[in-house]
Coordinates of C-alpha atoms and ligand atoms in Angstrom, one line a residue:
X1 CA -8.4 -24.3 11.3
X2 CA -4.6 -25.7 11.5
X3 CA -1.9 -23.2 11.4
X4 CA 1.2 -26.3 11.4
X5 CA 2.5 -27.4 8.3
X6 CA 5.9 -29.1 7.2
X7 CA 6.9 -27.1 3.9
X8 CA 9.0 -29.2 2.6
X9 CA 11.7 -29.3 -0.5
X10 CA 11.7 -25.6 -1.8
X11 CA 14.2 -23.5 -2.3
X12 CA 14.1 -20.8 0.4
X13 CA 15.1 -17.0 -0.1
X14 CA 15.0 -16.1 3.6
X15 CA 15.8 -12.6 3.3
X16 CA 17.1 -12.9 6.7
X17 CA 20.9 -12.3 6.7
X18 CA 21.7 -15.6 8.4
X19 CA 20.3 -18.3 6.4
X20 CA 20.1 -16.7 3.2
X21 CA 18.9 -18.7 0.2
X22 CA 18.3 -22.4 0.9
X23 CA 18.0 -25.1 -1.8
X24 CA 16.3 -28.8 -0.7
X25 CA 14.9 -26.8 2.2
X26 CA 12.0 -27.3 4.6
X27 CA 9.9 -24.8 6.5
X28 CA 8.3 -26.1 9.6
X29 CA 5.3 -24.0 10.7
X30 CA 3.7 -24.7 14.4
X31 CA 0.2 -22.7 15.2
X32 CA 1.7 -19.8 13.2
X33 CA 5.2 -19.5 14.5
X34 CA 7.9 -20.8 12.1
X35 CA 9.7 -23.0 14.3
X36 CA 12.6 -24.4 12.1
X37 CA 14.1 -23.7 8.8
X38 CA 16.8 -26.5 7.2
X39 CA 17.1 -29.7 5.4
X40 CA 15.4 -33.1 6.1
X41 CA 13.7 -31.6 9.2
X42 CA 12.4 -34.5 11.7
X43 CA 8.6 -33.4 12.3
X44 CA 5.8 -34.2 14.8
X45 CA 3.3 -36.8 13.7
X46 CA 0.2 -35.4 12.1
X47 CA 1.9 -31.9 10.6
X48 CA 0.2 -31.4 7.4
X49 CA 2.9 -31.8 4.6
X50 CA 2.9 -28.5 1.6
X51 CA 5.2 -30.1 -1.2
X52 CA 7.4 -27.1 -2.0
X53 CA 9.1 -29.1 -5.1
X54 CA 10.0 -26.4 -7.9
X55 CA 8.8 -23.6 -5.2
X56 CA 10.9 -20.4 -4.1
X57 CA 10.1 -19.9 -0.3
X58 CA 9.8 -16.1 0.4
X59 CA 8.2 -14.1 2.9
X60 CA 5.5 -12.6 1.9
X61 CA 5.0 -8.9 0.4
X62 CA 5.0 -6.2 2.9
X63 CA 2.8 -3.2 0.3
X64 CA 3.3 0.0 2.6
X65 CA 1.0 2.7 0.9
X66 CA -2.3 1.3 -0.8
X67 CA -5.1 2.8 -1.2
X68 CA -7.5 -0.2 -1.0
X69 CA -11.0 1.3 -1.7
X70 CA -10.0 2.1 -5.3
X71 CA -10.7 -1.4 -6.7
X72 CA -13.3 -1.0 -8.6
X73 CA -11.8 1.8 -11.1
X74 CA -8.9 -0.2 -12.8
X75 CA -7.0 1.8 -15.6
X76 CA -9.0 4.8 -14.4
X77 CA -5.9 7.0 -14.1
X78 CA -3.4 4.8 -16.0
X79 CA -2.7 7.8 -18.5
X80 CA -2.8 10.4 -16.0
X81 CA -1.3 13.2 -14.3
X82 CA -1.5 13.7 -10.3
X83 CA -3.8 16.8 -10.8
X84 CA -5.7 14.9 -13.3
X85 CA -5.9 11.8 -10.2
X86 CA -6.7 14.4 -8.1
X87 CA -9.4 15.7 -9.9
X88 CA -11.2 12.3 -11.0
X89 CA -10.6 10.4 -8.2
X90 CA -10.6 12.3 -5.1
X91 CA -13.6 15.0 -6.3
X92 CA -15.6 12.7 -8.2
X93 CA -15.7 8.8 -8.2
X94 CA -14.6 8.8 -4.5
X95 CA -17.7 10.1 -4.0
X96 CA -20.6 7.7 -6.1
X97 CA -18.8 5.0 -3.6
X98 CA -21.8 3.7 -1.2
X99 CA -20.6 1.4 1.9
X100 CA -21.5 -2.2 0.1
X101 CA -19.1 -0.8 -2.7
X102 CA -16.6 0.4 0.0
X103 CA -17.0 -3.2 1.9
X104 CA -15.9 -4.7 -2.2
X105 CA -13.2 -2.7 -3.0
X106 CA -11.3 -3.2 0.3
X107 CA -12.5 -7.1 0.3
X108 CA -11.4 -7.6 -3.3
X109 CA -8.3 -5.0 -3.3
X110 CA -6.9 -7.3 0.3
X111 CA -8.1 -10.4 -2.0
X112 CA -6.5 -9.4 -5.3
X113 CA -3.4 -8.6 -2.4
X114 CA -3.1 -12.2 -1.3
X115 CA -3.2 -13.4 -4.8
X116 CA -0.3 -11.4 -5.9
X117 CA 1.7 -12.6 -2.4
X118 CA 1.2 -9.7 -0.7
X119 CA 0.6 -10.6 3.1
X120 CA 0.4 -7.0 4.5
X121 CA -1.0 -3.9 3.5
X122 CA -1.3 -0.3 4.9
X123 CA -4.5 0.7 4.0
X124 CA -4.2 4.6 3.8
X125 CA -8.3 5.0 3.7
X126 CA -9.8 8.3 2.2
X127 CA -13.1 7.4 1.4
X128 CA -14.9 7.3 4.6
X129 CA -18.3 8.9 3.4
X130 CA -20.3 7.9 5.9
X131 CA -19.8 5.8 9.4
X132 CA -21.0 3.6 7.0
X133 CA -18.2 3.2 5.1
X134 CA -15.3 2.9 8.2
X135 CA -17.6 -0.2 9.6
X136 CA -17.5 -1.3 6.0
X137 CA -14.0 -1.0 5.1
X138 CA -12.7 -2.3 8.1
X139 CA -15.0 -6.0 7.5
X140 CA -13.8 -5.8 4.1
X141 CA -10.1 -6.3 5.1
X142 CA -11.0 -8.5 8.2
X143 CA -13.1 -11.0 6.0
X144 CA -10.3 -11.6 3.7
X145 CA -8.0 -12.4 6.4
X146 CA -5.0 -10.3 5.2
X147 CA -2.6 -8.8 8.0
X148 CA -3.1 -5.0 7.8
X149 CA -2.6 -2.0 9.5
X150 CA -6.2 -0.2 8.4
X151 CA -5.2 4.0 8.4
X152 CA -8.8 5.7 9.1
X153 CA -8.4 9.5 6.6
X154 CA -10.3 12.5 7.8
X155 CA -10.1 13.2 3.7
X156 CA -13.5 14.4 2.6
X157 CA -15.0 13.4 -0.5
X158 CA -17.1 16.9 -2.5
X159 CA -21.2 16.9 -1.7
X160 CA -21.8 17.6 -4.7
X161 CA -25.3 18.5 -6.0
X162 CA -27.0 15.7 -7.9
X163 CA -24.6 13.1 -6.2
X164 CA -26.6 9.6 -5.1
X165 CA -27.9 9.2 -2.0
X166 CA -26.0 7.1 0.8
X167 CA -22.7 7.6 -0.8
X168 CA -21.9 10.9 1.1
X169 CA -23.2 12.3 4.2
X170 CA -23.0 15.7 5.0
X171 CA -20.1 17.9 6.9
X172 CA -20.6 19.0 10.4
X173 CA -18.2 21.3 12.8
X174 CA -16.3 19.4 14.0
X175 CA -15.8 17.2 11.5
X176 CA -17.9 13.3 12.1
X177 CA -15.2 11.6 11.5
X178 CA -13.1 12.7 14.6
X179 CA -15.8 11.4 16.4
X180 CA -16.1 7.8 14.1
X181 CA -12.4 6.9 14.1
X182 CA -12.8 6.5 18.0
X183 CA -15.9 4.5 17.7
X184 CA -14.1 2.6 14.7
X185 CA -10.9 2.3 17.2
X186 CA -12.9 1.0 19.9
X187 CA -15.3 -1.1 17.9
X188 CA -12.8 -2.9 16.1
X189 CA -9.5 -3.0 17.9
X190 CA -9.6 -2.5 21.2
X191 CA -6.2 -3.9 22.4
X192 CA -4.6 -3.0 18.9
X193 CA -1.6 -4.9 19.8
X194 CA 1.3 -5.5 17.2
X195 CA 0.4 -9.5 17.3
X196 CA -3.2 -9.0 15.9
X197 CA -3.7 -9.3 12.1
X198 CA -6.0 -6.5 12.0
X199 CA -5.0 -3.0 13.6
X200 CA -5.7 0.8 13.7
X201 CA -4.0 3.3 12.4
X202 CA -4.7 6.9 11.3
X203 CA -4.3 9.3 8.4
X204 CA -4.6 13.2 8.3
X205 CA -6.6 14.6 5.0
X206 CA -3.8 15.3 3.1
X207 CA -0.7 16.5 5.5
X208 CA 0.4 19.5 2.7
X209 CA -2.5 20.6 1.7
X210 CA -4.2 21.8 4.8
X211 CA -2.3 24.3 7.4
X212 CA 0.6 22.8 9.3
X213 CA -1.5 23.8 12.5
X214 CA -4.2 21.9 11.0
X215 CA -2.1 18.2 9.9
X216 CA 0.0 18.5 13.3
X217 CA -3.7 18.7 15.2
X218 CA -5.2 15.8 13.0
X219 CA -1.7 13.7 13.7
X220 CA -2.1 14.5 17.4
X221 CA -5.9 13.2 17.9
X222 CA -4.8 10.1 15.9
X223 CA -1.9 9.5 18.5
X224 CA -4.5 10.3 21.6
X225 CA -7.0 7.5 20.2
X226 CA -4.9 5.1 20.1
X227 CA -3.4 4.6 16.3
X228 CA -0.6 2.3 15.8
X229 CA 0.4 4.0 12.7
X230 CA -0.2 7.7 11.3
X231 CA 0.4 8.2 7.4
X232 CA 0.6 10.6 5.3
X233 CA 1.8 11.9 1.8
X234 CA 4.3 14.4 1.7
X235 CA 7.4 15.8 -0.7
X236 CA 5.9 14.9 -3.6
X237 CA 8.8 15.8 -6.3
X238 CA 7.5 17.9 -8.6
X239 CA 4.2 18.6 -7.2
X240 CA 6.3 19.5 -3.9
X241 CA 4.7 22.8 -2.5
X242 CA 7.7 23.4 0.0
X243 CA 5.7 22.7 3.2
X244 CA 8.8 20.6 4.5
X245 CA 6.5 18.8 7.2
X246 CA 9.2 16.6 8.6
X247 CA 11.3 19.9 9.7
X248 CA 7.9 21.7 11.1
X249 CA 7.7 17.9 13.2
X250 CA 11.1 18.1 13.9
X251 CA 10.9 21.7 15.0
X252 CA 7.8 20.9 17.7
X253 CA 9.3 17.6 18.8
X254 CA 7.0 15.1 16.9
X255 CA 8.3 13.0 14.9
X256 CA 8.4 9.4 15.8
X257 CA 8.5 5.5 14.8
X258 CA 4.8 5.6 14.5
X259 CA 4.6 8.3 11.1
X260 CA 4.8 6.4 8.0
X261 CA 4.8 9.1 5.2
X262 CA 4.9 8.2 1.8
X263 CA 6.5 9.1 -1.5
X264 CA 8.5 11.5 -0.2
X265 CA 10.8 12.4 -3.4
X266 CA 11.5 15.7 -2.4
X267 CA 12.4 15.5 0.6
X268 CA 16.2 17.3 1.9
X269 CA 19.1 15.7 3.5
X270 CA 18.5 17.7 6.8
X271 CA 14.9 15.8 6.6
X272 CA 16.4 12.4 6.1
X273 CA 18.8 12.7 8.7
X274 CA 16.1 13.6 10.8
X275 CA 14.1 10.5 9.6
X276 CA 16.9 8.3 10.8
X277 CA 17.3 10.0 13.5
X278 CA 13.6 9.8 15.2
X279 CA 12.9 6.4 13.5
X280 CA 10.4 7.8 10.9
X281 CA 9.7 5.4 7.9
X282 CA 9.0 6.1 4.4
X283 CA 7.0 4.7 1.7
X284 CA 7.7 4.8 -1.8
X285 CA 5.8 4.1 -5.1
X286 CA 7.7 3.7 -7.6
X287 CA 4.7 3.4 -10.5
X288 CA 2.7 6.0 -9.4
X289 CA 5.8 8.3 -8.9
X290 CA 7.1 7.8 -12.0
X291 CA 3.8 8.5 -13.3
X292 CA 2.8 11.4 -12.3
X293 CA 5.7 13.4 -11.5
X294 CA 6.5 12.9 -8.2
X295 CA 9.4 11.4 -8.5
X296 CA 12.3 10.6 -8.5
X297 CA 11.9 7.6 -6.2
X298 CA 13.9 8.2 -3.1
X299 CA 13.8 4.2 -2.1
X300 CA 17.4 3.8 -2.3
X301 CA 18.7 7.2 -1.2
X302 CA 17.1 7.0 1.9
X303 CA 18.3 3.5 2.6
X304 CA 21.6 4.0 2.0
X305 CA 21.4 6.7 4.6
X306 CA 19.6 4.1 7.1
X307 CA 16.3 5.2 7.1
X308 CA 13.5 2.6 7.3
X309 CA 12.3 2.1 3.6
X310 CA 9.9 0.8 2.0
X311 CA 7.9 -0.1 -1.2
X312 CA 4.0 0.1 -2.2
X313 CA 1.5 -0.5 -4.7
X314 CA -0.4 2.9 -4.1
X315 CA -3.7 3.0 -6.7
X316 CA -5.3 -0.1 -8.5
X317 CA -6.7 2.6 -10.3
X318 CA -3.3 2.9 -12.4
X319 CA -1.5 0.0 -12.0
X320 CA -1.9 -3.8 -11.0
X321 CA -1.5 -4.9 -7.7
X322 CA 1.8 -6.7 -7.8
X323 CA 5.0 -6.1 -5.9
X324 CA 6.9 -7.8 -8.4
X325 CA 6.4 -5.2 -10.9
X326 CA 6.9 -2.3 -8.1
X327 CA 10.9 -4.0 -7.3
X328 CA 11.2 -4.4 -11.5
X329 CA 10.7 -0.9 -12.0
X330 CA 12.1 0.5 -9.1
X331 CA 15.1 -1.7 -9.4
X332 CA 15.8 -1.0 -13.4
X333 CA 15.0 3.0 -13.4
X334 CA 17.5 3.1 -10.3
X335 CA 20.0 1.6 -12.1
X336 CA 19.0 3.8 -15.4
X337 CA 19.5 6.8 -13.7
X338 CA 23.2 5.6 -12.0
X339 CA 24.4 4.6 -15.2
X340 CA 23.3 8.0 -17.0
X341 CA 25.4 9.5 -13.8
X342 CA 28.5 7.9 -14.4
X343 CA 30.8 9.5 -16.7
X344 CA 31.7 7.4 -19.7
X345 CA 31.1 3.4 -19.4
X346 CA 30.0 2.4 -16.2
X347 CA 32.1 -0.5 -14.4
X348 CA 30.1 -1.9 -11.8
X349 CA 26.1 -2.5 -11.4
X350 CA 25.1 -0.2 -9.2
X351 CA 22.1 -2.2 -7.5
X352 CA 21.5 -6.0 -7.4
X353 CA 18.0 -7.8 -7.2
X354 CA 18.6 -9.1 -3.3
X355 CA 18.4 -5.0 -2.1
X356 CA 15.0 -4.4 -3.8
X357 CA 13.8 -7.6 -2.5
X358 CA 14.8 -7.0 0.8
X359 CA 12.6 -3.3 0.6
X360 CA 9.8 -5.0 -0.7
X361 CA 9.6 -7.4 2.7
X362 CA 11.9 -7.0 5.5
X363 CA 12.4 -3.0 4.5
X364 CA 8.1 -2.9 4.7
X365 CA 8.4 -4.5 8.1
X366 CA 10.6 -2.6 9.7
X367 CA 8.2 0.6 8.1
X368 CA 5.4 -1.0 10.2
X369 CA 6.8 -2.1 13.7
X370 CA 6.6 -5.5 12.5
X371 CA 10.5 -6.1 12.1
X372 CA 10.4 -9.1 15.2
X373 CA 6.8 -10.7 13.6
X374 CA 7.1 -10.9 9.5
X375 CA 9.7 -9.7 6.7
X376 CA 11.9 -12.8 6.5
X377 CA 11.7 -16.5 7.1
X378 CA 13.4 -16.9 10.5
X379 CA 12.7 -19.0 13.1
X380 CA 10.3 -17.1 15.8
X381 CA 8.8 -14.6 12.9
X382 CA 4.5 -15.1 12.1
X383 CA 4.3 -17.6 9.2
X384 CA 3.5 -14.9 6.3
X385 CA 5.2 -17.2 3.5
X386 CA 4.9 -17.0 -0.2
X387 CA 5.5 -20.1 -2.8
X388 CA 6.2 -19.4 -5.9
X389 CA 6.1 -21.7 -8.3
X390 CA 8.5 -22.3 -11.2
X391 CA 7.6 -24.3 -13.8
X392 CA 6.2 -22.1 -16.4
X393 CA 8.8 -21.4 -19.7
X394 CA 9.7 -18.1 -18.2
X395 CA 10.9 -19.5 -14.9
X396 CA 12.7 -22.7 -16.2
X397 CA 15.6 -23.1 -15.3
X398 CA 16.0 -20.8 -12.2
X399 CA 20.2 -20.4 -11.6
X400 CA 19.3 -17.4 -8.8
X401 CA 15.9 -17.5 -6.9
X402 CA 16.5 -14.2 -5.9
X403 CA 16.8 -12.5 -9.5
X404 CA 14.5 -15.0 -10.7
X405 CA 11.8 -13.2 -8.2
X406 CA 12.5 -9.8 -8.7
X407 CA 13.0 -9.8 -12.4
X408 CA 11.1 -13.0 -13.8
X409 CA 8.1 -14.0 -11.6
X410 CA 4.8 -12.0 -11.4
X411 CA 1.7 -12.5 -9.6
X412 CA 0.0 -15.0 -11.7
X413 CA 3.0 -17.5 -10.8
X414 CA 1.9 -17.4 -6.6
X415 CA 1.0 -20.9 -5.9
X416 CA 0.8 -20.7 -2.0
X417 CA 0.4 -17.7 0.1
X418 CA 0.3 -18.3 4.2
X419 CA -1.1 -15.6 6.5
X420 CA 0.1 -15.6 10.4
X421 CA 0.0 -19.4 9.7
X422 CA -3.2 -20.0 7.8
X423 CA -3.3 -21.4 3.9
X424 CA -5.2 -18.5 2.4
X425 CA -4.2 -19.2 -1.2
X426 CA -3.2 -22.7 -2.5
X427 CA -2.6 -24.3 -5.5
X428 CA -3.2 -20.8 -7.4
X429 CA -6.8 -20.6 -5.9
X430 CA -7.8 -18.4 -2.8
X431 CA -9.4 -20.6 -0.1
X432 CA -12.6 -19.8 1.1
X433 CA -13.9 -17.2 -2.3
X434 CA -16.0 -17.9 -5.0
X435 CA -14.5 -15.4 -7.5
X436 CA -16.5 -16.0 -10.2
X437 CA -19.8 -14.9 -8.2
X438 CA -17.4 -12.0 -6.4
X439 CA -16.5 -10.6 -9.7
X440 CA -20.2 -10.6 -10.8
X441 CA -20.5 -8.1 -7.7
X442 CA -17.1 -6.4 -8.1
X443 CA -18.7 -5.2 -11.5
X444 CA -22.0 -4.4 -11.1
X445 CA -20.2 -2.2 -7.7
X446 CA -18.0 -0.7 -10.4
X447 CA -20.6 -0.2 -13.1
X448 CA -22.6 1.8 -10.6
X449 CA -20.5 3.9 -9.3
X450 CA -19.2 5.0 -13.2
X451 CA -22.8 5.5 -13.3
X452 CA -23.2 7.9 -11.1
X453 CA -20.0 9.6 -11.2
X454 CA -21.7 10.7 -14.6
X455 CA -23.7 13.0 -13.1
X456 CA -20.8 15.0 -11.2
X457 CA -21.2 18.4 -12.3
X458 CA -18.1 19.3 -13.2
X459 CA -17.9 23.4 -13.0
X460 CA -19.4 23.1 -10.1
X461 CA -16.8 20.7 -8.8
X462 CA -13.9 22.6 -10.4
X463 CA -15.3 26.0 -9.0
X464 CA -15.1 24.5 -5.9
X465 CA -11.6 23.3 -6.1
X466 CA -10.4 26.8 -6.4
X467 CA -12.2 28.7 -4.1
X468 CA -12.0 26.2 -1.1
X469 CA -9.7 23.5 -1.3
X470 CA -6.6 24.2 -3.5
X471 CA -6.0 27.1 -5.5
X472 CA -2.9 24.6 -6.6
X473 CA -4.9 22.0 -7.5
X474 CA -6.6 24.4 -9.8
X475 CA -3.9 26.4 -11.4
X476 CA -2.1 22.6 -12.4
X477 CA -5.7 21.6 -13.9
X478 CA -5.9 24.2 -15.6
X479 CA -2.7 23.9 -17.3
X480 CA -3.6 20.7 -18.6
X481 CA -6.5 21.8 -20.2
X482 CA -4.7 24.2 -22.2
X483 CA -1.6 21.4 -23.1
X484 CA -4.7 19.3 -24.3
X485 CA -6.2 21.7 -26.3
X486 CA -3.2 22.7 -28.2
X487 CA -1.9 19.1 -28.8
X488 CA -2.1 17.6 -32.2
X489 CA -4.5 14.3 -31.8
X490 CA -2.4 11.0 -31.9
X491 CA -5.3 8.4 -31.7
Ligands
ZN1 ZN1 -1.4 7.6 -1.9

């Protein structure tokens, strides 16, 4: 399949500090490798020709926290607290996932990706039931030929009783998976270099919930098989249970540019300096976050203190899939919050549309190791490129392609998405997927797995909760229940 084209007569936002925004521009892209960026560009015979007429160039999205597997439970959790996520998602429906359903959600969540511009994910993987389901998750992103770094959790889904066969194996000392992610590492990528699309990382069960000894042990073995990447949630604002795991790393000489950690909120300046410092990168989302308490989002504190920074979608199970409306919100509530700051009438805007652009590609890339292959249009970089086009009502006329992407596009308006080279989205179609007949399987997968998740005994499950995993957990649900039962109905 060719991977040259001529791009030609779009307006390019670079995001790369030297060529900036471009207007009456051409992109020329040879096997992959964009090889020149400028006006009237003199090609080789026989390059394909993209006409980029009424098109903003971009690189693509870089989404650094996603939890793929979750594509099936749309608006699950859209009204939701984190325990209440927590709860549902992790104890119940995570487990009525079999590995065909696991092989659809990450196909159609990398899919749905590629349709929405996103080029790159970080797919932080907790619902590995079953070997199963890390052979299945991994083909799911390979098949839709999305660049990814694919995060293998040791997060264990609840056995509970009555839950369906194949959709959860049972525990064993030590714990399978250890044994899997090796096979999966091996299996899958065995040279797991920074120039495949595909790669391995890892991700500890949930790095503040188990003992320190415990995460820095899981962290360790990911580093020993081989991960590129190890992520994990931590500081999570209000729901922040004062483990302060980057100062335990920091104290026993582990931290490094390969953690990723996400959200983050709560995290102290001693801990960002140390993130600077050790080349740690951070992931932030700013929907979720804002949801469910764990905010506020740290996006823009931690880059102005020069830490690597970065953007994700986190949970199709709350919101839509789109990077657009992650930089909208992020970008607005950050400049809610310094307005409310300043005394009296504030005089200057306190952040413009380019900065939360440039978190949601080149900021992701740097988070990834990727800063010399994607993030910006620039001559060298993999061809991950985004065309937008711009001739519905909302985007006509466009004065500023920057605030036009950040504040007026959204998914439905990607034309033309390009991964390391290869069209995998053109003319507002994905090449090479019948989505009519995938949907038909995306929602008998879904129906099924509501299906059984109605037979989740929920005492049990809740019993459980307490007793083994989290008294914390518990004590939060708890306190919903009570808020619930005392609150006048509205609906
Ligand atoms: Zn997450």
């Amino acid at each position: 399949m060719s991977k040259s084209y001529h791009i030609r007569n779009g307006t390019v936002v670079s995001v790369d500090e030297e060529i900036g925004v471009k207007y009456n521009c051409d992109v020329l892209v040879e096997n992959g490798t964009i090889t020149a960026v400028g006006n009237n560009l003199k090609v080789p015979n026989g390059i394909a020709e993209i006409d980029a007429t009424d098109c903003i160039i971009s690189p693509g999205f870089v989404d650094t926290h996603r939890h793929t597997w979750q594509t099936q439970l749309k608006n699950v959790t859209s009204d939701a607290l984190l325990p209440e996520y927590f709860f549902n998602i992790r104890n119940i429906y995570g487990s009525c996932y079999n590995a065909r359903d696991a092989y659809l959600g990450n196909l159609v969540g990398a899919l749905e990706s590629i349709d929405a511009g996103i080029t790159f994910l970080i797919d932080h993987c907790h619902m590995i039931n079953s070997p199963r389901h890390s052979d299945a998750v991994v083909e799911g992103l390979r098949d839709a030929q999305i660049r990814a770094v694919f995060c293998y959790g040791l997060y264990r889904n609840q056995k509970w009783t009555g839950v369906a066969e194949g959709t959860i194996q049972d525990e064993t000392v030590p714990d399978w998976r250890l044994e899997d992610a090796k096979r999966v590492k091996d299996k899958y990528f065995p040279t797991n270099s920074p120039d495949t699309l595909l790669r391995f990382g890892f991700a500890p069960a949930e790095v503040e919930r188990y003992s320190v000894d415990e995460s820095i042990g899981q962290l360790e073995y990911g580093r020993k098989i081989g991960a590129a990447l190890i992520t994990g949630h931590i500081s999570l604002g209000k729901m922040d249970r004062g483990v302060n795991f980057i100062r335990k790393l920091k104290q026993r000489k582990l931290l490094g540019p390969d953690l990723l950690f996400s959200h983050c909120a709560s995290l102290h300046d001693d801990e960002l300096d140390a993130v600077r410092e050790y080349g740690v990168s951070l992931s932030v989302t700013p929907e979720t976050e804002m949801q469910m308490a764990m905010g506020p989002p740290i996006v823009f504190r931690a880059a102005d203190r020069k830490c690597n920074a970065s953007l994700g979608c986190d949970v199709a199970c709350n919101n839509p899939i789109d990077m657009f409306q992650q930089m909208r919100l992020m970008l607005q509530a950050q400049r809610n919050t310094d307005n409310v700051a300043v005394e009296g009438v504030p005089t200057t805007i306190s952040r413009k549309c380019h900065e939360v652009l440039r978190l949601a590609t080149m900021g992701g890339a740097e988070c990834v190791g990727l800063k010399d292959v994607i993030g910006s249009i620039t001559v060298g970089k993999r061809a991950d490129l985004v065309l937008t086009k711009c001739t519905s009502m909302r985007l006509t006329p466009v004065h500023d392609p920057v605030r036009a992407l950040v504040l007026y596009a959204n998914a439905s308006d990607v034309d033309t998405v390009l991964i390391d080279g290869l069209i995998v989205k053109q003319g507002g179609n994905l090449t090479g997927f019948d989505w009519p007949t995938l949907r038909k399987d995306l929602l008998e997968s879904s129906k099924n797995i509501i299906d059984r998740s109605k037979a989740a005994p929920l005492d049990e499950i809740k019993h459980r909760i307490l007793t083994e995993k989290s008294a914390w957990l518990g004590s939060n649900l708890s306190a919903i229940e009570k808020a619930k039962q005392g609150a006048v109905p509205t609906a």
